[in-house]
PDB file of C-alpha atoms in Angstrom:
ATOM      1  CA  UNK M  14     -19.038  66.736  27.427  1.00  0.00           C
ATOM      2  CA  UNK M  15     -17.372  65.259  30.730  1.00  0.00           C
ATOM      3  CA  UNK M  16     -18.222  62.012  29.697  1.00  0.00           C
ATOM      4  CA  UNK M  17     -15.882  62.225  26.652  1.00  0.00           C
ATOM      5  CA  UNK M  18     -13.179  64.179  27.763  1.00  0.00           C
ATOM      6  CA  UNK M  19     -12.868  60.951  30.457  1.00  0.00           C
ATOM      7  CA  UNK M  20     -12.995  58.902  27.699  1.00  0.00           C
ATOM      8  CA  UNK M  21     -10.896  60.261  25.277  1.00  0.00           C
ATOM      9  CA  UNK M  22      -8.228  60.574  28.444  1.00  0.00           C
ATOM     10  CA  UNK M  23      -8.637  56.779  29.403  1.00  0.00           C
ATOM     11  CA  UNK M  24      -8.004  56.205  25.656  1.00  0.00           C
ATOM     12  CA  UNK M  25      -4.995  58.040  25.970  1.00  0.00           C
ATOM     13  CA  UNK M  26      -4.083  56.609  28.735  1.00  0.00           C
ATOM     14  CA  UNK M  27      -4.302  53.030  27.813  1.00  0.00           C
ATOM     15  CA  UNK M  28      -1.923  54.386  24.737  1.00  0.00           C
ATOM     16  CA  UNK M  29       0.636  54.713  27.328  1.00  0.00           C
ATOM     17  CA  UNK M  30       0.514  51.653  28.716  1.00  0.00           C
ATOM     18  CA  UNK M  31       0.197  48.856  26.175  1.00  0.00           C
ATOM     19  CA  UNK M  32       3.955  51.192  24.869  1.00  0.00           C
ATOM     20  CA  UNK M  33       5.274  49.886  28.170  1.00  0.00           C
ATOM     21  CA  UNK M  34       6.395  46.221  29.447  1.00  0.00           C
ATOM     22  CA  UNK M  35       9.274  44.601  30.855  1.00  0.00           C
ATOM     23  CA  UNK M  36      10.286  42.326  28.776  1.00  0.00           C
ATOM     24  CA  UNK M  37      10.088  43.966  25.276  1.00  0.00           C
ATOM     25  CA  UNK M  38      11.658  45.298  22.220  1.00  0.00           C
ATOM     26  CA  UNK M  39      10.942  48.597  21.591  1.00  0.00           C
ATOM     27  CA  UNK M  40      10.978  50.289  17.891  1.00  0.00           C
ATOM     28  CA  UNK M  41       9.382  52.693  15.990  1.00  0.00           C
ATOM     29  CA  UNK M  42       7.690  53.034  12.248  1.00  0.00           C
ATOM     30  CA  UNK M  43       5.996  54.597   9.652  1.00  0.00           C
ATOM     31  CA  UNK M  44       4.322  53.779   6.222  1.00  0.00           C
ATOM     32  CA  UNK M  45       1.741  54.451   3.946  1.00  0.00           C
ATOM     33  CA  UNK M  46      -2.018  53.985   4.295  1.00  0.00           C
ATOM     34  CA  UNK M  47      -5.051  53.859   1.369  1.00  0.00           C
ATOM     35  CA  UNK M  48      -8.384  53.847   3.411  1.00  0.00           C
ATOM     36  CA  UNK M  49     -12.122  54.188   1.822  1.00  0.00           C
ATOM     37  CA  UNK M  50     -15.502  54.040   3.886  1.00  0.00           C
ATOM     38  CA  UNK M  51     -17.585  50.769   2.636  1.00  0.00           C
ATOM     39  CA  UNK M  52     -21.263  51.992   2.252  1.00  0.00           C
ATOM     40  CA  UNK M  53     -24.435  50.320   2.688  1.00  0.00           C
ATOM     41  CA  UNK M  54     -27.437  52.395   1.861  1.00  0.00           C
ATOM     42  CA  UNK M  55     -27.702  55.837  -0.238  1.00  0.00           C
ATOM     43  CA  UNK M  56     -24.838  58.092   0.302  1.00  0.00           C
ATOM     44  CA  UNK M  57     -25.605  61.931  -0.401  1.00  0.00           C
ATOM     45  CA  UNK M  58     -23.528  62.871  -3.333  1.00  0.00           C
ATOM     46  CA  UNK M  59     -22.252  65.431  -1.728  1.00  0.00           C
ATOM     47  CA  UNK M  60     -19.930  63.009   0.514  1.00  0.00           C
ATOM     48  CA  UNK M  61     -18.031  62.058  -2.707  1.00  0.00           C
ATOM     49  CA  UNK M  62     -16.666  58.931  -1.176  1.00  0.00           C
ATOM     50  CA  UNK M  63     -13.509  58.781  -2.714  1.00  0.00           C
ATOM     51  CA  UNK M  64     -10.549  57.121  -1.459  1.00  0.00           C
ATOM     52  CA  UNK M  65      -7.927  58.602   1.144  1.00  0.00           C
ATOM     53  CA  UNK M  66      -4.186  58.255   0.563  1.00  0.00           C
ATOM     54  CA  UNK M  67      -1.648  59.316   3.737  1.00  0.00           C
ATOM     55  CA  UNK M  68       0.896  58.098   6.109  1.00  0.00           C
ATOM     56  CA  UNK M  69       1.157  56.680   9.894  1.00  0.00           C
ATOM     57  CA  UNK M  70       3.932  56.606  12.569  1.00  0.00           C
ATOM     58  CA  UNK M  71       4.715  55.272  15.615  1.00  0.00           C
ATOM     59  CA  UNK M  72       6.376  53.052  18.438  1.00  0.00           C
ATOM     60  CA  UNK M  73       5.923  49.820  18.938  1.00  0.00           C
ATOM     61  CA  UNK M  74       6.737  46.806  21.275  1.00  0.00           C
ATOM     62  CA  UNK M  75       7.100  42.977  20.178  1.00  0.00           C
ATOM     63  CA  UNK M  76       6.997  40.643  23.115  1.00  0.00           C
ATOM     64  CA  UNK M  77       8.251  37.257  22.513  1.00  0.00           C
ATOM     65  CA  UNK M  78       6.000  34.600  23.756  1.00  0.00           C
ATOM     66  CA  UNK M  79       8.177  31.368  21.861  1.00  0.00           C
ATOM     67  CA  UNK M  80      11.356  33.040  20.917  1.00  0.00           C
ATOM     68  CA  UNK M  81      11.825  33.902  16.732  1.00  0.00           C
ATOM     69  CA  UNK M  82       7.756  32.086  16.417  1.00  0.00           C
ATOM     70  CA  UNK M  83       5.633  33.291  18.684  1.00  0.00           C
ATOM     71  CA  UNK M  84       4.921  37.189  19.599  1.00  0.00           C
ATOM     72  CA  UNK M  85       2.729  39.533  20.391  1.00  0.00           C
ATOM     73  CA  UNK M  86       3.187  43.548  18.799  1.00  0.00           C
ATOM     74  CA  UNK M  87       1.386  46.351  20.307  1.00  0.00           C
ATOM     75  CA  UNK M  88       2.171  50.078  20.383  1.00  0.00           C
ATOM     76  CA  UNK M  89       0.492  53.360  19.738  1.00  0.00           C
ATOM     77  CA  UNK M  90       0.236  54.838  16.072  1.00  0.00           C
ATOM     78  CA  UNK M  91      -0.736  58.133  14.465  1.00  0.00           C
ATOM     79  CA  UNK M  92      -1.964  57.999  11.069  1.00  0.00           C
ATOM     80  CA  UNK M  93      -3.120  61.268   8.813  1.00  0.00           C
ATOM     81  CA  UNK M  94      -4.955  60.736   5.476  1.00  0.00           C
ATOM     82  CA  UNK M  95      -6.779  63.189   2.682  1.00  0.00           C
ATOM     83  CA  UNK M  96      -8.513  63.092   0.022  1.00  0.00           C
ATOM     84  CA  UNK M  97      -9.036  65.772  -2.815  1.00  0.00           C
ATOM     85  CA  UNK M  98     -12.833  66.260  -3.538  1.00  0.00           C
ATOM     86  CA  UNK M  99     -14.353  68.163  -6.717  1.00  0.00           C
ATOM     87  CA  UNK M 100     -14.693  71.972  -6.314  1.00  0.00           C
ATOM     88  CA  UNK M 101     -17.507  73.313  -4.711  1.00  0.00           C
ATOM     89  CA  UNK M 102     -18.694  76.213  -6.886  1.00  0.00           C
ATOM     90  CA  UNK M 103     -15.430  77.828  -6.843  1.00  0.00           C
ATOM     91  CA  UNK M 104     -14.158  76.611  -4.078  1.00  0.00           C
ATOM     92  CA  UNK M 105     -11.300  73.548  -4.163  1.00  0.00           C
ATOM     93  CA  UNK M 106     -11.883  71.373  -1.962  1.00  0.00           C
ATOM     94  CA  UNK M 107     -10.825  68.276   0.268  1.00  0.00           C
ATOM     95  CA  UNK M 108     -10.784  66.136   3.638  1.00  0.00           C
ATOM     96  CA  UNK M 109      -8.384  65.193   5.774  1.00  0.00           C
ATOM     97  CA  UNK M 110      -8.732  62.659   8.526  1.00  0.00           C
ATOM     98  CA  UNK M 111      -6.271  62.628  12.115  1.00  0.00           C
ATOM     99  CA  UNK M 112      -6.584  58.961  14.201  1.00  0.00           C
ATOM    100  CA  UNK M 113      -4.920  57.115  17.018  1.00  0.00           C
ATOM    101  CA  UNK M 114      -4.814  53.902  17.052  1.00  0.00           C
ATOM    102  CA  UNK M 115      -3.855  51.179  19.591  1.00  0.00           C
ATOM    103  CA  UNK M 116      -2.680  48.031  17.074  1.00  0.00           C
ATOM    104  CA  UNK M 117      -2.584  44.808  19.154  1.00  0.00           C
ATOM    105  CA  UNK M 118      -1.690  42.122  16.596  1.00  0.00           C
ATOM    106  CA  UNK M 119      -0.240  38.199  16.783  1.00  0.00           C
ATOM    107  CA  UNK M 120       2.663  37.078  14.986  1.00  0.00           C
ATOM    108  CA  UNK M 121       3.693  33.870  14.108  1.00  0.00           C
ATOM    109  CA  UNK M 122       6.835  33.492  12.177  1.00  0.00           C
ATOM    110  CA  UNK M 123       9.587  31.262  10.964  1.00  0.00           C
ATOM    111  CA  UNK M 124      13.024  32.606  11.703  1.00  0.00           C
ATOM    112  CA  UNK M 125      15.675  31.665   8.730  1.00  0.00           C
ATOM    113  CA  UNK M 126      18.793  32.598   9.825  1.00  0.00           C
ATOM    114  CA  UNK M 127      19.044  36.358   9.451  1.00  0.00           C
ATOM    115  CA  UNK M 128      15.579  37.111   8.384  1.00  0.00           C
ATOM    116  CA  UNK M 129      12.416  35.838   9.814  1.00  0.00           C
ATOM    117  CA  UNK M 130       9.058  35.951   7.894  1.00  0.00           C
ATOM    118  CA  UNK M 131       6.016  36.117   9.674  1.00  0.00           C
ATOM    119  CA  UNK M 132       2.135  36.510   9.495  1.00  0.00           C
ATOM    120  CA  UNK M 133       0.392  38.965  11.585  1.00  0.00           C
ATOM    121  CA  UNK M 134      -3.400  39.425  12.999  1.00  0.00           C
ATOM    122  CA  UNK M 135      -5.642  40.938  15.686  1.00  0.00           C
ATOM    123  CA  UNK M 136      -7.502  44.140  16.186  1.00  0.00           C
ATOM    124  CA  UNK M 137      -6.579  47.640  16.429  1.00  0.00           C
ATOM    125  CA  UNK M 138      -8.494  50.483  18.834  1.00  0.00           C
ATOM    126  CA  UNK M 139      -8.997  53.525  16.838  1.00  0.00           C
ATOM    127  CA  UNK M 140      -9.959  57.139  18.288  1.00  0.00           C
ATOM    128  CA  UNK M 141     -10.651  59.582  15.470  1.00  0.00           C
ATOM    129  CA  UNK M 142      -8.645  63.371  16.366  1.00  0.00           C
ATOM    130  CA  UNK M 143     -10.313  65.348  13.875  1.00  0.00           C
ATOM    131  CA  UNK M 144     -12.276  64.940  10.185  1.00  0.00           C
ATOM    132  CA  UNK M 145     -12.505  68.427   8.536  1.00  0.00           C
ATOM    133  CA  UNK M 146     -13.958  69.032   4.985  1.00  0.00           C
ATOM    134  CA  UNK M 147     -12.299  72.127   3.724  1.00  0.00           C
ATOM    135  CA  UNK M 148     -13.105  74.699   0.897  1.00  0.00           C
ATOM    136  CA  UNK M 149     -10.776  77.303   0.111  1.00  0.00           C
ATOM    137  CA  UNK M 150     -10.588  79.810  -2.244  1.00  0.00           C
ATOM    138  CA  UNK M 151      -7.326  82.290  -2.293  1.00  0.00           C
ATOM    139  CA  UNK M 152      -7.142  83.843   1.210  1.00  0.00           C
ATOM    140  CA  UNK M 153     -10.841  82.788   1.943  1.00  0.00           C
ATOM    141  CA  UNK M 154     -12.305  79.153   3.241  1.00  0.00           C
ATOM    142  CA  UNK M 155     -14.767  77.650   5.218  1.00  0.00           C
ATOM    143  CA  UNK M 156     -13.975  74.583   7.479  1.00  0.00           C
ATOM    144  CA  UNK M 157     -16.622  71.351   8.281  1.00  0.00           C
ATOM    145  CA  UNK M 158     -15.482  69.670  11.735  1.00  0.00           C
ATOM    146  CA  UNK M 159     -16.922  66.627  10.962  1.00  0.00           C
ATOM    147  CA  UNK M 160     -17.217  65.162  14.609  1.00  0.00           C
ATOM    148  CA  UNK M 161     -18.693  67.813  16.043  1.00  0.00           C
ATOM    149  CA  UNK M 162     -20.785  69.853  13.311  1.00  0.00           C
ATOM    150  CA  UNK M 163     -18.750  72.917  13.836  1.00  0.00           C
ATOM    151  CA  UNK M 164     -18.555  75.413  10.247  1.00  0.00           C
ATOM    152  CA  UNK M 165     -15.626  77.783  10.754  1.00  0.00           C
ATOM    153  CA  UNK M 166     -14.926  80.455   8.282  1.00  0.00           C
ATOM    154  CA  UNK M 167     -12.149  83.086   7.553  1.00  0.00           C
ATOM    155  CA  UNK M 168     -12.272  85.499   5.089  1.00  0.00           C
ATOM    156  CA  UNK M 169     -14.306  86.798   2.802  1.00  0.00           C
ATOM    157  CA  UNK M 170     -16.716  83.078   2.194  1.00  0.00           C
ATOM    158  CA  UNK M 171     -19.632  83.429  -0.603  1.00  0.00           C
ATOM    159  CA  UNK M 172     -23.071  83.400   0.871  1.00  0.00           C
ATOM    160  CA  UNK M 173     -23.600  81.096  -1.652  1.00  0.00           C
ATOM    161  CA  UNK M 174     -20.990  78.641  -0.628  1.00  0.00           C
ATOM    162  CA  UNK M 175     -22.559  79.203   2.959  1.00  0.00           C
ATOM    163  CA  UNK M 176     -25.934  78.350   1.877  1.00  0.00           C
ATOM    164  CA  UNK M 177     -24.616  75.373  -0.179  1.00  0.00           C
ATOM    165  CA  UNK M 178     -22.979  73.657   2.762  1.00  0.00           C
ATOM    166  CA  UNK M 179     -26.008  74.199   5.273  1.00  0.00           C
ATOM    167  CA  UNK M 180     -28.152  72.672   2.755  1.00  0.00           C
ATOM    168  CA  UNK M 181     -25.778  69.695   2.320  1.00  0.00           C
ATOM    169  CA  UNK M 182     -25.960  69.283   6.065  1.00  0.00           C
ATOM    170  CA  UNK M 183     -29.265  68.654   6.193  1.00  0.00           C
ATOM    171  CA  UNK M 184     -28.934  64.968   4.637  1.00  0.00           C
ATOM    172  CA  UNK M 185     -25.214  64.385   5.441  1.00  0.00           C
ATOM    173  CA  UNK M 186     -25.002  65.045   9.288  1.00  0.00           C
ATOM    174  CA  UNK M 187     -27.353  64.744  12.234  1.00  0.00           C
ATOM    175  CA  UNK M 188     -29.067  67.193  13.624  1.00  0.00           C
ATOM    176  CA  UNK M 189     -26.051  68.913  14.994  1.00  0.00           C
ATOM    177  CA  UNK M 190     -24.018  68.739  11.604  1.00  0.00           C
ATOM    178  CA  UNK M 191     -22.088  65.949  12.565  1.00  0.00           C
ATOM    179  CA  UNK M 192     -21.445  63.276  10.344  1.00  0.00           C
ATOM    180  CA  UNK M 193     -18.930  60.708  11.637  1.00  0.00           C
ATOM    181  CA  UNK M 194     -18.625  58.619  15.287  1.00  0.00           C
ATOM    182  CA  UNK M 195     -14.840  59.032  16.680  1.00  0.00           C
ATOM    183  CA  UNK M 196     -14.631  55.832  17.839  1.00  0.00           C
ATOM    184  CA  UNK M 197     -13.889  52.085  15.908  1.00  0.00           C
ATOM    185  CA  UNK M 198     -12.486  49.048  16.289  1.00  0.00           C
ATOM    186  CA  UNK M 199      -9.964  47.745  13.046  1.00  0.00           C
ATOM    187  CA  UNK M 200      -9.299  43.853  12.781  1.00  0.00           C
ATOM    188  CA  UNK M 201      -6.609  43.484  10.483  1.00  0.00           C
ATOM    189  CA  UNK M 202      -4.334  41.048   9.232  1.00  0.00           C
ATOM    190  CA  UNK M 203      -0.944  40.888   7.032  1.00  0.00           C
ATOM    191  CA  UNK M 204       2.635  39.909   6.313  1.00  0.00           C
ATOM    192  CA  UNK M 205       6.217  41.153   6.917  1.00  0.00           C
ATOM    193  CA  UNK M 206       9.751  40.217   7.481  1.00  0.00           C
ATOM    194  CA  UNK M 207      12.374  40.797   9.323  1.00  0.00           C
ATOM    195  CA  UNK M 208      16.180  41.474   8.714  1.00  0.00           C
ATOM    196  CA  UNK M 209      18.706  40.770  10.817  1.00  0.00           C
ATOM    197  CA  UNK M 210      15.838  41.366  13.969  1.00  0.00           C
ATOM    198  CA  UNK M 211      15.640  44.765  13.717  1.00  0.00           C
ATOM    199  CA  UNK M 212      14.396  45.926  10.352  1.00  0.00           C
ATOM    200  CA  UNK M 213      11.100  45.261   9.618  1.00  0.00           C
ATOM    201  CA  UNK M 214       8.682  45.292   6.201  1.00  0.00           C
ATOM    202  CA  UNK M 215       4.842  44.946   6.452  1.00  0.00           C
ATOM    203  CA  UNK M 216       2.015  44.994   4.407  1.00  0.00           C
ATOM    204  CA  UNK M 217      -1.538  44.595   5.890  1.00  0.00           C
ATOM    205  CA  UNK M 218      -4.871  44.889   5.611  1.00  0.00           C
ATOM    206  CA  UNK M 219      -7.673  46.047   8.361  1.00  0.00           C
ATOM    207  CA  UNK M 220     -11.876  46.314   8.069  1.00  0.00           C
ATOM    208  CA  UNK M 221     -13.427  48.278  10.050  1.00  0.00           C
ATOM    209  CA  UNK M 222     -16.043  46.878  12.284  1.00  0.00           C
ATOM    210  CA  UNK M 223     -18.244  49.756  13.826  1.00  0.00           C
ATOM    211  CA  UNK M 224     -20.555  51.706  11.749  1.00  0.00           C
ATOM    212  CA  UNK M 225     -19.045  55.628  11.287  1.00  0.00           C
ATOM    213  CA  UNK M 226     -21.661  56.956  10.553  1.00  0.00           C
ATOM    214  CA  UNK M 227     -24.577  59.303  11.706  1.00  0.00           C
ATOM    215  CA  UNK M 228     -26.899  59.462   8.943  1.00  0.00           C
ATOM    216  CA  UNK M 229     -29.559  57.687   9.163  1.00  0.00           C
ATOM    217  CA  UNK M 230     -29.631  54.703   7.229  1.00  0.00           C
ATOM    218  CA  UNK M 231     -26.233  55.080   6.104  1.00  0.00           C
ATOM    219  CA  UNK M 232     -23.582  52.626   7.095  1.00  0.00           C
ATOM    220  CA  UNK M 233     -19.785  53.570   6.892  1.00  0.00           C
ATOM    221  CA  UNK M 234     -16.984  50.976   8.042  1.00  0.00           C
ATOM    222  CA  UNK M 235     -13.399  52.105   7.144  1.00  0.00           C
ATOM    223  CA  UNK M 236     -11.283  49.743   5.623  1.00  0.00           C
ATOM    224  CA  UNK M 237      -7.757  50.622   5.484  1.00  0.00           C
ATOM    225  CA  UNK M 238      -4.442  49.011   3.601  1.00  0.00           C
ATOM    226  CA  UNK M 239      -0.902  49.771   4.566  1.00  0.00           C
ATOM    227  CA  UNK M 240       2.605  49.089   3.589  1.00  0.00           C
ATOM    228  CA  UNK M 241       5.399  50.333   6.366  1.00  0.00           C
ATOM    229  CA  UNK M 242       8.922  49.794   6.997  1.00  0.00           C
ATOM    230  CA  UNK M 243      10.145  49.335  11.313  1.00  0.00           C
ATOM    231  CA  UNK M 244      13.133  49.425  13.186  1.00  0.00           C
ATOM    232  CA  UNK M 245      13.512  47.613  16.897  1.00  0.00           C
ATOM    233  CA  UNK M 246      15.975  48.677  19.465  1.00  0.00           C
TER     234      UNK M 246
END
């Protein structure tokens, strides 16, 4: 437990830094994300991998290396995505993802006039927050912490939604109950342009590159596309 509370607190703290440098130009933004796990091997039905749909925001800085061509963007990000799943028994149901992420990309643009259109690439540090599965059912549900096997109910919760979920855990988790790895590594690439050299649109794409998953012989890399709009100071 030590081990990655130091961890997730060097993460954090390397956050910090790569948001601070002398000579940079600061700005914050925020978009929308589409993410889905590629799968090799047999995925228990029970996973329904189905895509997740959500948002990120953040600050940012852009460092220019040759002014208006060459630059380098880094900054720290929070991004939030969910996805609805079919009802268990009678139960709705869905899962909802929280992640940090450290993007460290390359530009290299052509400025043209006011607006300057670049091409962007590198990789981007991701620390998963929390993945919960949740079923509820008026004032009752039951709650699957994903990274650390925890099932946390309130209410009144059907034994038979109980016994349901423990039997789903025995081929979609480990032998803890936990099915997903907090840690990855994103290398993405994309477009965007930028008005008057402060507001900026992007579009990108980034694969994931370290297996999620802990089932055994199951392999999960997250993929993610997203669209966002920046502003510099």
């Amino acid at each position: 437990m030590r081990k990655k509370w130091c961890m997730a607190l060097g993460f954090i703290a390397l956050c910090l830094a790569a948001t601070v440098t002398a000579n940079a130009q600061i700005g914050i933004h925020a978009g929308y994300v589409h993410s889905k796990y590629a799968v090799e091997g047999t995925l228990p039905s029970f996973m329904q991998n189905k895509p997740y749909d959500g948002f990120e925001a953040g600050i940012d800085n852009r460092t220019d290396i040759i002014g208006g061509i060459l630059a380098v963007r880094y900054g720290l990000t929070y991004t939030y995505v969910e996805q609805d799943l079919l009802p268990v028994l009678n139960y709705d149901a869905k899962r909802a993802g929280h992640y940090l992420d450290i993007p460290v990309h390359l530009q290299a643009g052509v400025p043209l006039g006011i607006v300057r259109i670049y091409a962007f690439g590198g990789p981007k540090f991701v620390m998963g927050l929390s993945s919960r599965t949740i079923y509820t059912n008026g004032e009752s549900s039951l709650v699957w912490r994903m990274y650390n096997g925890d099932l946390v109910s309130s209410g009144n919760v059907d034994n038979a939604l109980d016994a349901n979920v423990d039997n789903a855990l025995a081929t979609c988790a480990d032998s803890e109950g936990k099915a997903y790895k907090r840690f990855d590594i994103q290398l993405g690439v994309g477009v965007g342009v930028e008005l008057f050299g402060i507001l900026n649109v992007t579009a990108g794409y980034d694969w994931g590159l370290f297996n999620q998953s802990k089932i055994d012989d199951v392999e999960l890399k997250r993929n993610q596309f997203n669209v966002g709009v920046g502003i510099a100071f």
